[in-house]
Short mmCIF file of C-alpha atoms in Angstrom, two decimals:
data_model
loop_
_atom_site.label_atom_id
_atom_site.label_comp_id
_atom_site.label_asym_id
_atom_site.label_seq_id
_atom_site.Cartn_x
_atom_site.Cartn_y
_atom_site.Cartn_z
CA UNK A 14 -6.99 8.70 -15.49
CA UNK A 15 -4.04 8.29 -13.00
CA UNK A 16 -1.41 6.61 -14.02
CA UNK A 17 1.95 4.83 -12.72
CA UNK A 18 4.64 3.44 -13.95
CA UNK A 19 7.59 2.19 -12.11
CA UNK A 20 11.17 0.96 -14.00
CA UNK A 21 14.42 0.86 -13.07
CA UNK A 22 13.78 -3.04 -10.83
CA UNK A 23 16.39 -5.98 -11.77
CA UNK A 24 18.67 -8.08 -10.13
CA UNK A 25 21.52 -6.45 -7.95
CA UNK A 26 24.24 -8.47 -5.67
CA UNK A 27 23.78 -7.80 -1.79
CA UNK A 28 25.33 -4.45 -0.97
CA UNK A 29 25.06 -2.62 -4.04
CA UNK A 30 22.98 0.15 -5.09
CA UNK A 31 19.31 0.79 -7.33
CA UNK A 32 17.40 3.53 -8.40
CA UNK A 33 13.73 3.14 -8.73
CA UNK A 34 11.90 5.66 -11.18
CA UNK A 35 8.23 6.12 -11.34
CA UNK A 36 6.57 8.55 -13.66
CA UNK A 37 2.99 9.95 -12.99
CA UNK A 38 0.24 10.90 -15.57
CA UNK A 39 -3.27 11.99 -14.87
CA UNK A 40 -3.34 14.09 -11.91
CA UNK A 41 -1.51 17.55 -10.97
CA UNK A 42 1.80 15.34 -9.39
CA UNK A 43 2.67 18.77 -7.71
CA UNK A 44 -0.45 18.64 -5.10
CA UNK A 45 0.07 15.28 -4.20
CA UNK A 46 2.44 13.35 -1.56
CA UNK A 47 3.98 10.07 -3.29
CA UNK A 48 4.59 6.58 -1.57
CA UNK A 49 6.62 3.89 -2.16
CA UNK A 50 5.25 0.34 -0.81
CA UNK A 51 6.75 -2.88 -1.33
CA UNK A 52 5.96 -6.61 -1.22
CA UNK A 53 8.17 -9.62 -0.94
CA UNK A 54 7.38 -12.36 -2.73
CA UNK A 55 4.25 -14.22 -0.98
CA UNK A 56 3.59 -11.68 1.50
CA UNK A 57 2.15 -8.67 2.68
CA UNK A 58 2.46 -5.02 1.75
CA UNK A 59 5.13 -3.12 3.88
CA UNK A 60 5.26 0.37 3.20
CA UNK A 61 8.95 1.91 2.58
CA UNK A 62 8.38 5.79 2.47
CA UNK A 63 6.69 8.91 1.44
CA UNK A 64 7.53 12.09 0.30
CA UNK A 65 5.39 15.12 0.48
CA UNK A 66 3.57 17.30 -2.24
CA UNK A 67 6.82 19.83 -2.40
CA UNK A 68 9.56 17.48 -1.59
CA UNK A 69 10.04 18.79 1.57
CA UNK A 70 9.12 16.05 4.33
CA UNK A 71 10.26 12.53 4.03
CA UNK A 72 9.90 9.81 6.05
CA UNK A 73 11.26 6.10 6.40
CA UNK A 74 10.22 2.55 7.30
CA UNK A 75 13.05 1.84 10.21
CA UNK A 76 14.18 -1.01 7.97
CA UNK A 77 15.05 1.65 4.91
CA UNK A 78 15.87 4.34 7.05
CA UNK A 79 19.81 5.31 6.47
CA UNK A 80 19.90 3.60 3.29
CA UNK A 81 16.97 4.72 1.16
CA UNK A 82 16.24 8.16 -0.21
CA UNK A 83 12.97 9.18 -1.57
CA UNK A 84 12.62 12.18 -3.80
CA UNK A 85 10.43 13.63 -6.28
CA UNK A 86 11.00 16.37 -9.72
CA UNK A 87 7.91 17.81 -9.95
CA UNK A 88 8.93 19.85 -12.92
CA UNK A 89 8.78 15.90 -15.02
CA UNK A 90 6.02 14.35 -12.68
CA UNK A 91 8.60 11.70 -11.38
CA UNK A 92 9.31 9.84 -7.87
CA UNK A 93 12.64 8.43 -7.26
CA UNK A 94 13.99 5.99 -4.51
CA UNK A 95 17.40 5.37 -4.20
CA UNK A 96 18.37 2.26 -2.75
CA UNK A 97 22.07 1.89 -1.16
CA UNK A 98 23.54 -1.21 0.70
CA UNK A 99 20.59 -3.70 -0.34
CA UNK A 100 20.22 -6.58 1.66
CA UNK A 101 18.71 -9.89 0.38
CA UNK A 102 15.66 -8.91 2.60
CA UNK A 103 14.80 -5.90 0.16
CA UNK A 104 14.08 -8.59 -2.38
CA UNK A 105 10.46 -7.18 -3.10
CA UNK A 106 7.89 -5.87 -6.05
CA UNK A 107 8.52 -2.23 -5.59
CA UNK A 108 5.04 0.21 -5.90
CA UNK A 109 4.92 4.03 -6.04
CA UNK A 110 1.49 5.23 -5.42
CA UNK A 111 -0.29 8.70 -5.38
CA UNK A 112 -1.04 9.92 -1.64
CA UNK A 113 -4.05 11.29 -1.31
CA UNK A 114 -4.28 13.09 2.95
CA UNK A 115 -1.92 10.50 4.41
CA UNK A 116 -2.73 7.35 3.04
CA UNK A 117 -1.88 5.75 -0.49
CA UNK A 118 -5.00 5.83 -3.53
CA UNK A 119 -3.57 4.89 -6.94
CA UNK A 120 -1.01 2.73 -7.41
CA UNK A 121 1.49 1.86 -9.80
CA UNK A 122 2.06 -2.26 -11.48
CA UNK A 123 4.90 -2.58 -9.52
CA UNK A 124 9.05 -3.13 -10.49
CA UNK A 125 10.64 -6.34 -9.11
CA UNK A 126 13.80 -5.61 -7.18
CA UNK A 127 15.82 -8.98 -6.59
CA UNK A 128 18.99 -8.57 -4.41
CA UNK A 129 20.98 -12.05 -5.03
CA UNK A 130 25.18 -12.91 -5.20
CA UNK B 8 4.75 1.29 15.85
CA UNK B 9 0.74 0.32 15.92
CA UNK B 10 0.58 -3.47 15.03
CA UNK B 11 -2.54 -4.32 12.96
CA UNK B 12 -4.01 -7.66 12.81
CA UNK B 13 -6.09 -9.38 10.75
CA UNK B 14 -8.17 -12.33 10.65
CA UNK B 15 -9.10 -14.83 9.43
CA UNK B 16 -5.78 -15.61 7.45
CA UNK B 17 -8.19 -16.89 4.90
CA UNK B 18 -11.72 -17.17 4.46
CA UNK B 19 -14.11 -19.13 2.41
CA UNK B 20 -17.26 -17.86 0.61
CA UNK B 21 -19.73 -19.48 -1.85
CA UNK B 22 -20.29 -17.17 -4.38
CA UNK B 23 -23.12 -14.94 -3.19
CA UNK B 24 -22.64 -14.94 -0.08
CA UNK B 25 -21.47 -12.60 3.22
CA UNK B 26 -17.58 -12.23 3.70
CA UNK B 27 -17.11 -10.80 7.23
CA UNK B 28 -13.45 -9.57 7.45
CA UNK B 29 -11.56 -8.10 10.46
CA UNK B 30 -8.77 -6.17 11.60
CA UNK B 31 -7.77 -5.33 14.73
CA UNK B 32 -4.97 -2.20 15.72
CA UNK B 33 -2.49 -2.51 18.33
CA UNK B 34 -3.74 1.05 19.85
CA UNK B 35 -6.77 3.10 18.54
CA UNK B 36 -6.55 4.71 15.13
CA UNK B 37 -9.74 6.49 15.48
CA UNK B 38 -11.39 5.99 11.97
CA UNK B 39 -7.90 6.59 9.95
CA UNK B 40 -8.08 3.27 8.33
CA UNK B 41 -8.20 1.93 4.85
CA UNK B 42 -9.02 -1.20 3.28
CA UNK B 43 -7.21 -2.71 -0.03
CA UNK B 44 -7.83 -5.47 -2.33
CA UNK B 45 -5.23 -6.65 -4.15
CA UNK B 46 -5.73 -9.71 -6.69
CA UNK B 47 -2.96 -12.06 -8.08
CA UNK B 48 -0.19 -10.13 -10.36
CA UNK B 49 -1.95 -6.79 -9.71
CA UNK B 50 -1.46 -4.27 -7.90
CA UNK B 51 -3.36 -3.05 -4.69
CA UNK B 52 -6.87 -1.17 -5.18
CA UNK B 53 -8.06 0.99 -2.50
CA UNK B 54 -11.73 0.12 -1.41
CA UNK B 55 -12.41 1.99 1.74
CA UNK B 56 -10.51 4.68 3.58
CA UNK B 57 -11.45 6.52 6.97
CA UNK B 58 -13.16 3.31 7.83
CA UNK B 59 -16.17 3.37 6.41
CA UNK B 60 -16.00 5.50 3.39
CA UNK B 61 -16.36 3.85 -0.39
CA UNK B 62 -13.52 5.05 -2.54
CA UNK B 63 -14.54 5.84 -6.35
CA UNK B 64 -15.89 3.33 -8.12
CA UNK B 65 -16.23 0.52 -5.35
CA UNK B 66 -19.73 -1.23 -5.20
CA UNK B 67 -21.74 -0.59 -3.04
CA UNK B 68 -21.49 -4.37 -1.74
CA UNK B 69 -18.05 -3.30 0.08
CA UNK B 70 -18.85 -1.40 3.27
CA UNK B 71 -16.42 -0.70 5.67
CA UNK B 72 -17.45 -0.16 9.91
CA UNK B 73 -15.36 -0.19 13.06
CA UNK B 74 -13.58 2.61 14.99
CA UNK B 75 -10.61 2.90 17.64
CA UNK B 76 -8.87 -0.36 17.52
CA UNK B 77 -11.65 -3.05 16.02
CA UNK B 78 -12.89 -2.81 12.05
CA UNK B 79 -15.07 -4.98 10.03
CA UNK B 80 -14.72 -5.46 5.82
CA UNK B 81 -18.01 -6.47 4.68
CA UNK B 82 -19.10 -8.01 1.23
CA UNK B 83 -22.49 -8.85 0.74
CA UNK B 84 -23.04 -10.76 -2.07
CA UNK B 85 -19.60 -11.94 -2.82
CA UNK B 86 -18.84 -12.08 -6.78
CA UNK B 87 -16.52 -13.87 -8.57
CA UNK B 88 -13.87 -11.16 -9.30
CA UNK B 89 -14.37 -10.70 -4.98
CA UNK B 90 -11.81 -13.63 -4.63
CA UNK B 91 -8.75 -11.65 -3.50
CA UNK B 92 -6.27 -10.91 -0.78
CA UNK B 93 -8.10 -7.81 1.30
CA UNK B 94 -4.85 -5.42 3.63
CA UNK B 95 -5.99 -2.79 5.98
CA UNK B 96 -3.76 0.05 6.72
CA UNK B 97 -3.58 2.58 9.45
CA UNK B 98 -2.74 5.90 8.93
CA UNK B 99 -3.78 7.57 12.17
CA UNK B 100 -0.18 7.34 13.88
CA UNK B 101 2.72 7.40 11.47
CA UNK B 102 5.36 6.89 10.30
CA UNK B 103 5.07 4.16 9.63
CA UNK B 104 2.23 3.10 8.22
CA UNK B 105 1.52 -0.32 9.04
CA UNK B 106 -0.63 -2.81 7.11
CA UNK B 107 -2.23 -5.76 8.64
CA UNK B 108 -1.45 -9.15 7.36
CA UNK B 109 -3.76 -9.80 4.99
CA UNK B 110 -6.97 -11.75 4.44
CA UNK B 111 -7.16 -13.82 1.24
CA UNK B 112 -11.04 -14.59 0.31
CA UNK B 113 -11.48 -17.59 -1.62
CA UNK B 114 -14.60 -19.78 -3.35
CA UNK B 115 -15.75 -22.24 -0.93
#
């Protein structure tokens, strides 16, 4: 079965950097474009980026846009988001999950990214 | 960016019952739209994607309906493990793709 597994959340002072890590199990990773989503605490689900089957199209929420960087190493089944200049406003659980056409199927538990001084 | 909306904010359901959820787009999305439940400390599960289409494994008490800018969530026969916060999600024009704000079914 697909799996998902984000790491790499923690606590990081405002303007400092993060990477996010997920690694992907039980599908061919290579076929598939890969999402990241987040959700602040007590609200919705705003989705941050995507990144397509072969790594060659990417594409930003405004809010990220200039300061996040998706990308993806097919050869270990892994999705990446760097995170640069974090602003207490990217305080959020952090999701990767599987594309499948344009939209987001499977998704990971989620990695809790709190930007605080 | 399409806006989507959703009401009502929350909505309450004796157990058995018929949970009527909708969400409205900004612009028409044709039938790209998907439906998510997400429960508390879990991550989101996708239900029902080009707007009326089960994804694997949902019941057949989820059905989906709606096209252009107005869509409908239906539950008929709401179980227990039904109480949940329900997103729909637009993927017609993107980026981004935009999520409504979220329905949250409870027991009534």
């Amino acid at each position: 079965q697909v799996q998902l597994v984000e790491s790499g959340g923690g606590v990081v002072q405002p303007g400092r950097s993060l990477r996010l890590s997920c690694a992907a199990s039980g599908f061919t990773f290579s076929s598939n474009g890969m999402h990241w989503v987040r959700q602040a605490p007590g609200k919705g689900l705003e989705w941050v980026a995507v990144i397509s089957y072969d790594g060659s199209q990417k594409y930003y929420a405004n809010s990220v846009k200039g300061r996040f960087t998706i990308s993806r190493d097919n050869s270990k089944s892994m999705v990446f988001v760097q995170m640069n200049s974090l602003r207490a406003d990217d305080t959020a659980v952090y999701y990767c999950a599987k594309g499948i056409r344009t939209f987001p199927d499977d998704w990971g538990q989620g990695t809790l990214v709190t930007v605080s001084s | 960016e399409i806006v989507m909306t959703q009401s009502p904010a929350t909505l309450s359901v004796s157990p058995g019952g018929r949970a009527t959820l909708s969400c409205r787009a900004s612009l028409s999305v044709s039938s790209n739209l998907a439906w998510y439940q997400q429960k508390p400390g879990q991550a989101p599960r996708l239900l029902i994607y080009d707007a009326s289409s089960r994804a694997a494994g949902i019941p057949a008490r989820f059905s989906g309906s709606g096209s252009g800018t107005e869509f409908t969530l239906t539950i008929s026969g709401v179980h227990s493990e039904d109480f949940a916060v329900y997103y729909c999600q637009q993927y017609n024009d993107w980026p981004p793709l935009t999520f409504g704000g979220g329905t949250k079914v409870e027991i009534k």
